[in-house]
Each structure stands twice: as structure tokens, then as C-alpha cells.
mmCIF file of the C-alpha atoms, coordinates in Angstrom:
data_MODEL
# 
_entry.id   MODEL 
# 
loop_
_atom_site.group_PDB 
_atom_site.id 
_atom_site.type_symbol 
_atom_site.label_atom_id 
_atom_site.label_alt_id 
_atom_site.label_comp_id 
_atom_site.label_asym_id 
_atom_site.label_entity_id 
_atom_site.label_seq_id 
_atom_site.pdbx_PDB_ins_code 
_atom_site.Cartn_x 
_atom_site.Cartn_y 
_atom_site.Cartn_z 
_atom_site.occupancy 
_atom_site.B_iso_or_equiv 
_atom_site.pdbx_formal_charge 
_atom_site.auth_seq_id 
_atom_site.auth_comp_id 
_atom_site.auth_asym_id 
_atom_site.auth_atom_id 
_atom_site.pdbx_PDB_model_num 
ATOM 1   C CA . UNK A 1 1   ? 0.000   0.000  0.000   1.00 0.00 ? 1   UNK A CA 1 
ATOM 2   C CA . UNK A 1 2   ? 1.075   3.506  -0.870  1.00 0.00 ? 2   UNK A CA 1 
ATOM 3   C CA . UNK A 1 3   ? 0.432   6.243  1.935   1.00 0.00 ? 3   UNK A CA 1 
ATOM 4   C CA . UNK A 1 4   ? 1.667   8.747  -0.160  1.00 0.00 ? 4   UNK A CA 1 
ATOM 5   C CA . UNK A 1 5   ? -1.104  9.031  -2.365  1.00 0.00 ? 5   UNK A CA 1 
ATOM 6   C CA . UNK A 1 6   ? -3.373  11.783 -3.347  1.00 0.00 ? 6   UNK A CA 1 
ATOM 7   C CA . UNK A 1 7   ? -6.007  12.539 -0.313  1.00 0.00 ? 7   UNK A CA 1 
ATOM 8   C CA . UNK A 1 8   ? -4.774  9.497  1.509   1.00 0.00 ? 8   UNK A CA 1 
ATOM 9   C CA . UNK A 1 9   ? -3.802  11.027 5.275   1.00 0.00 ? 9   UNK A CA 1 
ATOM 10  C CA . UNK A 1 10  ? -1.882  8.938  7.563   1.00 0.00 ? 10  UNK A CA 1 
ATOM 11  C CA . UNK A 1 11  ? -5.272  8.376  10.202  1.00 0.00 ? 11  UNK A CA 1 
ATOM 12  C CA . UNK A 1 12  ? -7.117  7.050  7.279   1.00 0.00 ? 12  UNK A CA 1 
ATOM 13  C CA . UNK A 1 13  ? -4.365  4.712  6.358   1.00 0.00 ? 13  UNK A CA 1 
ATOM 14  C CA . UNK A 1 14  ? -4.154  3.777  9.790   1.00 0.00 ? 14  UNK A CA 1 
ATOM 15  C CA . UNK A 1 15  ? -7.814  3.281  9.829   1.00 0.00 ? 15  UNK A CA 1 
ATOM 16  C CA . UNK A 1 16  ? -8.028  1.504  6.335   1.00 0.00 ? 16  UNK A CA 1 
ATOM 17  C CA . UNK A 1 17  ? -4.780  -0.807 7.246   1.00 0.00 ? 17  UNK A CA 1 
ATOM 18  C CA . UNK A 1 18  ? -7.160  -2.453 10.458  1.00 0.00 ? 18  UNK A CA 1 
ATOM 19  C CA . UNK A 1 19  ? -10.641 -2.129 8.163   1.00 0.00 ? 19  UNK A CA 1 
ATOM 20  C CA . UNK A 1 20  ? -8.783  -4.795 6.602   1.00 0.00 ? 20  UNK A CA 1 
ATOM 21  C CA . UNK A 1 21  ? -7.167  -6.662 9.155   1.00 0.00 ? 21  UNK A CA 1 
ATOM 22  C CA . UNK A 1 22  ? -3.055  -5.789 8.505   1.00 0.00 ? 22  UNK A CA 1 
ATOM 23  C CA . UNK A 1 23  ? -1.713  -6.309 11.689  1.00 0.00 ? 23  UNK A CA 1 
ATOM 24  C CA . UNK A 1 24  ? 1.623   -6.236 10.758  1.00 0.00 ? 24  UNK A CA 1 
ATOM 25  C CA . UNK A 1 25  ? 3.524   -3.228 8.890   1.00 0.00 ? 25  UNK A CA 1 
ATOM 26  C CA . UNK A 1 26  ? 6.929   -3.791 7.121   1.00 0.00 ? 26  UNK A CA 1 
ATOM 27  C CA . UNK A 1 27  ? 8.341   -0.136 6.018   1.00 0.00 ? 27  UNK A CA 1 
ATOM 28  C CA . UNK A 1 28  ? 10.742  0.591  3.581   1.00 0.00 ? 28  UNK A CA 1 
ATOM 29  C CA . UNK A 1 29  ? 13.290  2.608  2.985   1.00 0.00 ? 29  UNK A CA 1 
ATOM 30  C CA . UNK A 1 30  ? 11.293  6.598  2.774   1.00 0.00 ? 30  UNK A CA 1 
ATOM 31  C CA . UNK A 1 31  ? 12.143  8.365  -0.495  1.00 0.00 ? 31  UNK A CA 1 
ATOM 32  C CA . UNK A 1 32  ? 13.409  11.393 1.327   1.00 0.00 ? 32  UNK A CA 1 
ATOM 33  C CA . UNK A 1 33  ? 15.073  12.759 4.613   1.00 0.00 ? 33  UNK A CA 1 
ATOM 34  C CA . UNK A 1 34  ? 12.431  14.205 6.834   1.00 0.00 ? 34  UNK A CA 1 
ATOM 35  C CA . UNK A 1 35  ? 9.522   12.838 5.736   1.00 0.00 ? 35  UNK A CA 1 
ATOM 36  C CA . UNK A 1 36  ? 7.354   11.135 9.192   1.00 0.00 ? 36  UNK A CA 1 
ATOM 37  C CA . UNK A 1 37  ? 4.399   8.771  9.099   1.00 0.00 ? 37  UNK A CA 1 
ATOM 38  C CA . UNK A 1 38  ? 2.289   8.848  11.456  1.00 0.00 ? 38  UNK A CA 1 
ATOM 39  C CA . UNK A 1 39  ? 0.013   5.671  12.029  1.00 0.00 ? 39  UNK A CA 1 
ATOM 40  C CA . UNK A 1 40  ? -1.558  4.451  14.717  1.00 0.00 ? 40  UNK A CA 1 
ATOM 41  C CA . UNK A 1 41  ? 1.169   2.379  15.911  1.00 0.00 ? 41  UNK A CA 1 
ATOM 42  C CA . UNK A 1 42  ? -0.439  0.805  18.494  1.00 0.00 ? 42  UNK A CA 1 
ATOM 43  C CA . UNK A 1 43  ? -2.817  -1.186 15.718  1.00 0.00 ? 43  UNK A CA 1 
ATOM 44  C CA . UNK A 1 44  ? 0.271   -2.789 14.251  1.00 0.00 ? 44  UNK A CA 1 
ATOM 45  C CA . UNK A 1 45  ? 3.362   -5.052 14.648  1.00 0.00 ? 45  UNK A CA 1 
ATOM 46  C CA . UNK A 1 46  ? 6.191   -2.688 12.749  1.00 0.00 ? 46  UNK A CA 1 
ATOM 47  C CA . UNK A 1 47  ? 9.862   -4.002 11.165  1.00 0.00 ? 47  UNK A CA 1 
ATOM 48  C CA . UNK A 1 48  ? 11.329  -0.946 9.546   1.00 0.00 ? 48  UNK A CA 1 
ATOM 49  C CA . UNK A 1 49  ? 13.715  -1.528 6.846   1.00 0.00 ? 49  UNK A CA 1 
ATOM 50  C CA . UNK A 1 50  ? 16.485  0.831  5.991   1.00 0.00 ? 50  UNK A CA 1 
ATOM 51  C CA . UNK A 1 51  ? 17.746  3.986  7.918   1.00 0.00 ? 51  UNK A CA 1 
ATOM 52  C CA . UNK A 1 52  ? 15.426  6.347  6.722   1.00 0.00 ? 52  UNK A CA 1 
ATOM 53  C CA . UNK A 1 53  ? 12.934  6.166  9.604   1.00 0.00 ? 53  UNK A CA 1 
ATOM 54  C CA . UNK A 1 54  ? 14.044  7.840  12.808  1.00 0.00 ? 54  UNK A CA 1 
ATOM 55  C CA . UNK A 1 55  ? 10.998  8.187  14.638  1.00 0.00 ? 55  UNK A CA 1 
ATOM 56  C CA . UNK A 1 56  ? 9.511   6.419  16.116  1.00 0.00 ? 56  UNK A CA 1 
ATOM 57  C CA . UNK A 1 57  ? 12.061  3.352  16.850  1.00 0.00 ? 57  UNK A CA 1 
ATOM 58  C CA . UNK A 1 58  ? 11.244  0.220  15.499  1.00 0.00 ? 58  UNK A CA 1 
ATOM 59  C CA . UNK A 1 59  ? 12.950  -3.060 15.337  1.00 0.00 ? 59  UNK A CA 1 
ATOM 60  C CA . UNK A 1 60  ? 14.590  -3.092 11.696  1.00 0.00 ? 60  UNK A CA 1 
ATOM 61  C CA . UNK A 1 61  ? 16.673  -4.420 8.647   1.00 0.00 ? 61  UNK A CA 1 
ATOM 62  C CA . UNK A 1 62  ? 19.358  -3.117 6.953   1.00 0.00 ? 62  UNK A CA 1 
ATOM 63  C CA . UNK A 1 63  ? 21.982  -3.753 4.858   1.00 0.00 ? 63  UNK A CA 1 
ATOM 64  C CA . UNK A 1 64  ? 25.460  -3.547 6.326   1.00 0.00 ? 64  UNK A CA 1 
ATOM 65  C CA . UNK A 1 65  ? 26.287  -0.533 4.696   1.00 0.00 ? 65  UNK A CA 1 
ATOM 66  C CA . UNK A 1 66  ? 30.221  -0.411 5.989   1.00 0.00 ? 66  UNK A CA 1 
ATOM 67  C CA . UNK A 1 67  ? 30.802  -3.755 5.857   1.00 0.00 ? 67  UNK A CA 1 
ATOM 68  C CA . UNK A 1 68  ? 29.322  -3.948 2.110   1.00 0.00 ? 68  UNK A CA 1 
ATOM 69  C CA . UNK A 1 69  ? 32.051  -1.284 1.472   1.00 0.00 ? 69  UNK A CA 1 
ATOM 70  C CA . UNK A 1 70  ? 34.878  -2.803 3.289   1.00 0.00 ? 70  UNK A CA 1 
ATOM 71  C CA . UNK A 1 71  ? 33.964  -6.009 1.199   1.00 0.00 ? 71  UNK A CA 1 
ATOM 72  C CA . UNK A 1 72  ? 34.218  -4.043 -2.361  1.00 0.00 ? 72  UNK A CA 1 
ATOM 73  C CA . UNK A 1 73  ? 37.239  -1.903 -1.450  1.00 0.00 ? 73  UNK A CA 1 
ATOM 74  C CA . UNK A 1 74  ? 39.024  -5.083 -0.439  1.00 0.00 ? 74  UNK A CA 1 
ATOM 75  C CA . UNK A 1 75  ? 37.421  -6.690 -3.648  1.00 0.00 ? 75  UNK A CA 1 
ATOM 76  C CA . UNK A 1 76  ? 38.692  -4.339 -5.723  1.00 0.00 ? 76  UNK A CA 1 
ATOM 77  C CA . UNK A 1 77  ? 42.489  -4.481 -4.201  1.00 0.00 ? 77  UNK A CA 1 
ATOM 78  C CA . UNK A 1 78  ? 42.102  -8.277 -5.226  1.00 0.00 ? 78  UNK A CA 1 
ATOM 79  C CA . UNK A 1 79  ? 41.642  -7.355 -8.359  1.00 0.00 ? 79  UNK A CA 1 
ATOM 80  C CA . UNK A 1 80  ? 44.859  -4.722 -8.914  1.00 0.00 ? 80  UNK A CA 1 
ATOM 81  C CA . UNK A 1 81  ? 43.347  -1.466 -8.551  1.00 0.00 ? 81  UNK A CA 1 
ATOM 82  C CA . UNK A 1 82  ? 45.393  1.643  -7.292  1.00 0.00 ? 82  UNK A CA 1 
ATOM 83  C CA . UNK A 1 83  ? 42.963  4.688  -7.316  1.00 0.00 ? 83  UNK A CA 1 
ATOM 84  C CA . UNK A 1 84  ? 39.662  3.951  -6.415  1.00 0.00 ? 84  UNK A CA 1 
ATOM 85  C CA . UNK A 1 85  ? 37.010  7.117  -6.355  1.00 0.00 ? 85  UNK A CA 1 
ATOM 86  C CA . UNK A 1 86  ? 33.668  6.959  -4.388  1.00 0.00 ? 86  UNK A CA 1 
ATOM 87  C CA . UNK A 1 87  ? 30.859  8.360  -6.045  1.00 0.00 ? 87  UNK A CA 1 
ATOM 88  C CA . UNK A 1 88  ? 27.494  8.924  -4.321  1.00 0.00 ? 88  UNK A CA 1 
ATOM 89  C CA . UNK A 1 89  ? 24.269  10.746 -4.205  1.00 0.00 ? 89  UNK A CA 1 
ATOM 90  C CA . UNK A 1 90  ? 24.795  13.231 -1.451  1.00 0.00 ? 90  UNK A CA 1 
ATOM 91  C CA . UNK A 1 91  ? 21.605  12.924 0.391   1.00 0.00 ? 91  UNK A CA 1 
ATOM 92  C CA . UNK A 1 92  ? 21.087  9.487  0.142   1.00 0.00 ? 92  UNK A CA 1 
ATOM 93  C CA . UNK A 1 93  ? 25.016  9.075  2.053   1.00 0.00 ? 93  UNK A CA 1 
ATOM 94  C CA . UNK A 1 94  ? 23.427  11.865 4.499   1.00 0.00 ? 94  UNK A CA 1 
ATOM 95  C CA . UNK A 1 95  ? 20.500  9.321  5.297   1.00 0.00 ? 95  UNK A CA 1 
ATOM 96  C CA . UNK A 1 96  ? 23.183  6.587  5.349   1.00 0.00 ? 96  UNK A CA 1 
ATOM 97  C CA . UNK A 1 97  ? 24.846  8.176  8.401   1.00 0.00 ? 97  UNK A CA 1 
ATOM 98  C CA . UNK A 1 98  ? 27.860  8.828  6.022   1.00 0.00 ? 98  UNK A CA 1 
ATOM 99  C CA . UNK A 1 99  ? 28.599  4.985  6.750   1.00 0.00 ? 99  UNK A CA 1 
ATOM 100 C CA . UNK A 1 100 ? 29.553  3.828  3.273   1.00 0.00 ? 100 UNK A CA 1 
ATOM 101 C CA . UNK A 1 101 ? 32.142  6.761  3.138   1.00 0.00 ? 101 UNK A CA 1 
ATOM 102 C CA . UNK A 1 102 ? 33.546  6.348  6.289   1.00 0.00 ? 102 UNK A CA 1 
ATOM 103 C CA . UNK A 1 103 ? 34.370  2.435  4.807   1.00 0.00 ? 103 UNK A CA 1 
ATOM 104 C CA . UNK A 1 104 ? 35.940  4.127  1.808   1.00 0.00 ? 104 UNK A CA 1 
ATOM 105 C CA . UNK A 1 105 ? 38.025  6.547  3.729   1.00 0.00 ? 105 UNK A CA 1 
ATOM 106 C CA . UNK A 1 106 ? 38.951  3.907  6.410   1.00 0.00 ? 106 UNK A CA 1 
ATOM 107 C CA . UNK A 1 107 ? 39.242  1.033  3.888   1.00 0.00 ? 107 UNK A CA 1 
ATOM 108 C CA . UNK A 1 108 ? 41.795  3.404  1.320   1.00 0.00 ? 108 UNK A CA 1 
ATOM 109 C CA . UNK A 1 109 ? 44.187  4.103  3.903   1.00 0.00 ? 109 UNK A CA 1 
ATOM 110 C CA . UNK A 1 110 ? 44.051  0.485  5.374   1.00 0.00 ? 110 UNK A CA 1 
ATOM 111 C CA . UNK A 1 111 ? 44.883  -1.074 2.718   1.00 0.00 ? 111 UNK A CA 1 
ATOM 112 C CA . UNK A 1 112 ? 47.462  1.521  0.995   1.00 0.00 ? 112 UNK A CA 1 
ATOM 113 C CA . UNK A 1 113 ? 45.143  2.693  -1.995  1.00 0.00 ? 113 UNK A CA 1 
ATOM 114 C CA . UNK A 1 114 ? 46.220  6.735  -3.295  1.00 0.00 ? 114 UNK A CA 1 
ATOM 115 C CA . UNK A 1 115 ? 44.288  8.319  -0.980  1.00 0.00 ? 115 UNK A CA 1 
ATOM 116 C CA . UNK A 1 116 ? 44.337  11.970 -3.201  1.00 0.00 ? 116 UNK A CA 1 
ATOM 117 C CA . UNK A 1 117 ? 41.464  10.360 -5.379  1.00 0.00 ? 117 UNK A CA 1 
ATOM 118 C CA . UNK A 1 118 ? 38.485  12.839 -3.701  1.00 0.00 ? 118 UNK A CA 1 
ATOM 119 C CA . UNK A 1 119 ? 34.999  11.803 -3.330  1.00 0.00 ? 119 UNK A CA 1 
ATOM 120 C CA . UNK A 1 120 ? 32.668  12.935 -5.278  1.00 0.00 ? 120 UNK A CA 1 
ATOM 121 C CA . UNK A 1 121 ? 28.529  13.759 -3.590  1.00 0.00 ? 121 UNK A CA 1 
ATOM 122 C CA . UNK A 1 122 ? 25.894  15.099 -6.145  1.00 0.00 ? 122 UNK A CA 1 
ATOM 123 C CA . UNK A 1 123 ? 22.720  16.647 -5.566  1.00 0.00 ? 123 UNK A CA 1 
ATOM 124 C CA . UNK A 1 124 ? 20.977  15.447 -8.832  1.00 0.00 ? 124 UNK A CA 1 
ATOM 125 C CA . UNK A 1 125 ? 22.847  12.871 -11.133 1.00 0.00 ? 125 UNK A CA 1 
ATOM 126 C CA . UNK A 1 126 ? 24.683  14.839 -14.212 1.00 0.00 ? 126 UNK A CA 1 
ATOM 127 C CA . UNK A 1 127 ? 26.634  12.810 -16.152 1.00 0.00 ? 127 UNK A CA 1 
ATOM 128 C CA . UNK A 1 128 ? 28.648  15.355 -17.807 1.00 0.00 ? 128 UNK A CA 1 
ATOM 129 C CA . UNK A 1 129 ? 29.761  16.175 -14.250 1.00 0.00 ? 129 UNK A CA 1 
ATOM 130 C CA . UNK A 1 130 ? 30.925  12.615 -13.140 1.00 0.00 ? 130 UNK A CA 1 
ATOM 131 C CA . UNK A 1 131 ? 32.948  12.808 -16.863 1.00 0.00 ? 131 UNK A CA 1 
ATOM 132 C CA . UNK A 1 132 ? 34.778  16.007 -15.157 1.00 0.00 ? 132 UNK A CA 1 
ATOM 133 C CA . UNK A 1 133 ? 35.283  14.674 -11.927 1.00 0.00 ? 133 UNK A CA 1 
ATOM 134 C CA . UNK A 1 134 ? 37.034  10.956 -14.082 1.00 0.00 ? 134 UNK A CA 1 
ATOM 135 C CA . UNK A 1 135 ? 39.269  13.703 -16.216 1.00 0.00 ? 135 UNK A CA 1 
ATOM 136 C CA . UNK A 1 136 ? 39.945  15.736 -13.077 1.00 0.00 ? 136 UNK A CA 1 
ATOM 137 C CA . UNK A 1 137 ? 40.305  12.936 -10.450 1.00 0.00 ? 137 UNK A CA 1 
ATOM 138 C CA . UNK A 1 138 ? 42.288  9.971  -12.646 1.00 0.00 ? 138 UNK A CA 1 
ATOM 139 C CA . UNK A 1 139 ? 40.250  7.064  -10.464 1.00 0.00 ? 139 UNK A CA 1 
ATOM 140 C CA . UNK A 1 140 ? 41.185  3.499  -11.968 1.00 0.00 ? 140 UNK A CA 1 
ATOM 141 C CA . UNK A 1 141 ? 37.666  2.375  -10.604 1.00 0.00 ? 141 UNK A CA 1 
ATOM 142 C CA . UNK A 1 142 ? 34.493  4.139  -9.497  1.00 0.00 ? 142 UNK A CA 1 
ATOM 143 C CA . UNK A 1 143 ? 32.662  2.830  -6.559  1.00 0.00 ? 143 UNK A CA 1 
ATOM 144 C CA . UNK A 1 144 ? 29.109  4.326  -6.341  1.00 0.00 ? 144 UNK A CA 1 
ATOM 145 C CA . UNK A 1 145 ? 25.104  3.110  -7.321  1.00 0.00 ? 145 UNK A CA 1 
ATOM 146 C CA . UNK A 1 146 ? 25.475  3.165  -11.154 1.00 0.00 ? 146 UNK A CA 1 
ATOM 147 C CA . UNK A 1 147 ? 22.226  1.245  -12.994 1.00 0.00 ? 147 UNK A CA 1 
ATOM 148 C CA . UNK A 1 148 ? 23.044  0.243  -16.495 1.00 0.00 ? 148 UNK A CA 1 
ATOM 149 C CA . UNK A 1 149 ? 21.486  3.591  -17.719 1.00 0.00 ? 149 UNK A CA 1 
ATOM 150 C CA . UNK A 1 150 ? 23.967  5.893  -16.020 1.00 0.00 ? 150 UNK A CA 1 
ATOM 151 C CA . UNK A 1 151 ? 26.747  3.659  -17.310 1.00 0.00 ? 151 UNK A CA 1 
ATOM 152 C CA . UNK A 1 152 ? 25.594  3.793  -20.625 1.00 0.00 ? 152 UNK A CA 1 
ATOM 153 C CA . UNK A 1 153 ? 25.484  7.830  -20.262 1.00 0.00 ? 153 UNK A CA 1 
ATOM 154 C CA . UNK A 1 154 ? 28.967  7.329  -19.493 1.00 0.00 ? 154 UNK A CA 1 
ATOM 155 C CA . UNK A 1 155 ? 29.733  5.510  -22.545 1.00 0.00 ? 155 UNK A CA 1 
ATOM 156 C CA . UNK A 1 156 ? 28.387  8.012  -24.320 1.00 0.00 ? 156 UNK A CA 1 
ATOM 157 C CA . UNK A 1 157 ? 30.419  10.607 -23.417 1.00 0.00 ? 157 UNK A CA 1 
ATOM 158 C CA . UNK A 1 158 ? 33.920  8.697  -23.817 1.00 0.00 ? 158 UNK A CA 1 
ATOM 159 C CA . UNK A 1 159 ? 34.233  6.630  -21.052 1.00 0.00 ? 159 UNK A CA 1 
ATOM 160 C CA . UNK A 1 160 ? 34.481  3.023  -21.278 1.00 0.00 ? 160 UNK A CA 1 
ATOM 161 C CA . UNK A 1 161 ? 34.078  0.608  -18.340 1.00 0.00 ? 161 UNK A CA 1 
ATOM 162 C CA . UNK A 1 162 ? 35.854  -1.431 -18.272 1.00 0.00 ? 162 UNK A CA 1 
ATOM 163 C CA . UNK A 1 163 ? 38.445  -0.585 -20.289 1.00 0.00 ? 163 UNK A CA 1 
ATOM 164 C CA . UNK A 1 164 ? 39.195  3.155  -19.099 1.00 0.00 ? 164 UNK A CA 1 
ATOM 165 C CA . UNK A 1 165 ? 37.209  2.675  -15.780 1.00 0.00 ? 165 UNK A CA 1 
ATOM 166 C CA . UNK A 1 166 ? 36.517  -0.168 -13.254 1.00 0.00 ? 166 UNK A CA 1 
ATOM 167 C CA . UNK A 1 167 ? 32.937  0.141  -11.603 1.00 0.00 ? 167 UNK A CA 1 
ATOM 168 C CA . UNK A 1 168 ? 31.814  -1.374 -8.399  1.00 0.00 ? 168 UNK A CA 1 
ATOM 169 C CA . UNK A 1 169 ? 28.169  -0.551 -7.970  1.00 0.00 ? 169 UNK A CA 1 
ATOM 170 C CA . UNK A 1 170 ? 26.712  -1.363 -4.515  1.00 0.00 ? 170 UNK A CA 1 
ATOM 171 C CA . UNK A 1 171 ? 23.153  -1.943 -5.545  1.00 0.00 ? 171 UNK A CA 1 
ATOM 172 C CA . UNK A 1 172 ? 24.331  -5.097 -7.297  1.00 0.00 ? 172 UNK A CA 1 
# 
């Protein structure tokens, strides 16, 4: 069920949600930082998944996000590469506690990668921007949330994975 929804407010969810006898509420991840719902909790059994949803506390799921790092920075060491770059959507990493970046920074000195290689946080993907930040930057792989559209954007404009650019995406 969607509770963002034209005229939907969140006591008529609430109210619609025990009409039909949901007892139990799984919530994912919210599409932006400060958004609230505000059931009637007591109605329902919550599991929150994701970090997204401060308050109230509820029991939850997540993915590891720093160990999921750790495990592609020490992935892509494995596999011979010097100058890995972390590329991210800059709200999103604020919602993430900054956790996959703190992996990256942690993870790069640990285990001797050039740690000049800056991190790059958009507001709004722009492709032409990432190309900048490749020229500027020189990473030998990107580490970030590319879908096969973005990479093909890339492609596009000159820049070949994997030829000219390793990718790690962490939604894979």
C-alpha cells in the first residue's frame, strides 16, 4: 500500500490498514530525509527496513552498509586497482549516516590505496559532471550506485568501463 497518495492522510491509512485486518507493517526505505508517518502504531506489529525512519524506533533491517564497502574496497584491491574514487548521491550518504564513506576513507588508507582520489557527492545525477570529476580525479575504478542507464550515459560521453574505468556498484 502507498500512503503517499493523493487525499490518503496517515489516520485514514491507519484506519483503512485495520478495516482490513493488517496487523503487521513492514516499512521501507522513505524516499526522502524528513519525511514522518504517522500511524496508529499501536494497531500494528512494525519491522522498519532501511535507515530512513528515525521516529519512532522500530525493530529493523538493513543492509550492512560499511561492511558492504569494506567487502568491495578489499574486492577491488584483489583485483589490482590503485585509485579507487567513491561516487554517491549526497543525500542518500546523508541518510546513510555517512557509513559507506567512512568504509571508503577507512578502507583506502588500510589497505594503501592513493588516498588523493576525492569523493565525489551530487545533488541530482549529471553525467557530464561525473565525466569532469574521471578527467579531473584519474580514479582506476568508481565505486558508487550506477544502474546500467547511467553507465551507458557514461559511454556516451567517452568513457568506457571497463576498459578506461573499473565500476563497483553497490546496488548489485
Amino acid at each position: 500500500f502507498w500512503l503517499f497518495r493523493d487525499g490518503m492522510s496517515n489516520q485514514r491509512f491507519s484506519e483503512m490498514l485495520r478495516a482490513r485486518g493488517i496487523r503487521g507493517v513492514m516499512l521501507t526505505p522513505l524516499p526522502r530525509l524528513g519525511m514522518q508517518i504517522v500511524l496508529h502504531w499501536p494497531y500494528f506489529s512494525v519491522v522498519a527496513h532501511g535507515l530512513s525512519i528515525a521516529h519512532p524506533v522500530f525493530h529493523r533491517t538493513s543492509n550492512d552498509h560499511y561492511q558492504s564497502m569494506m567487502l568491495a574496497m578489499r574486492e577491488c584491491r584483489r583485483c589490482g586497482y590503485r585509485r579507487p574514487g567513491f561516487v554517491m548521491d549526497g543525500p542518500l550518504s546523508e541518510r546513510l549516516e555517512h557509513r559507506w564513506e567512512a568504509a571508503f576513507v577507512i578502507e583506502r588508507e588500510k589497505l594503501g590505496f592513493d588516498t588523493r582520489v576525492a569523493p565525489y557527492f551530487y545533488q541530482a545525477w549529471n553525467p557530464d559532471e561525473i565525466c569532469r570529476w574521471v578527467k579531473r580525479e584519474k580514479p582506476d575504478v568508481m565505486i558508487s550506485l550506477l544502474m546500467e542507464d547511467q553507465l551507458t550515459q557514461l559511454a556516451a560521453r567517452g568513457i568506457r568501463v571497463p576498459e578506461d574505468l573499473g565500476v563497483v556498484s553497490l546496488s548489485v
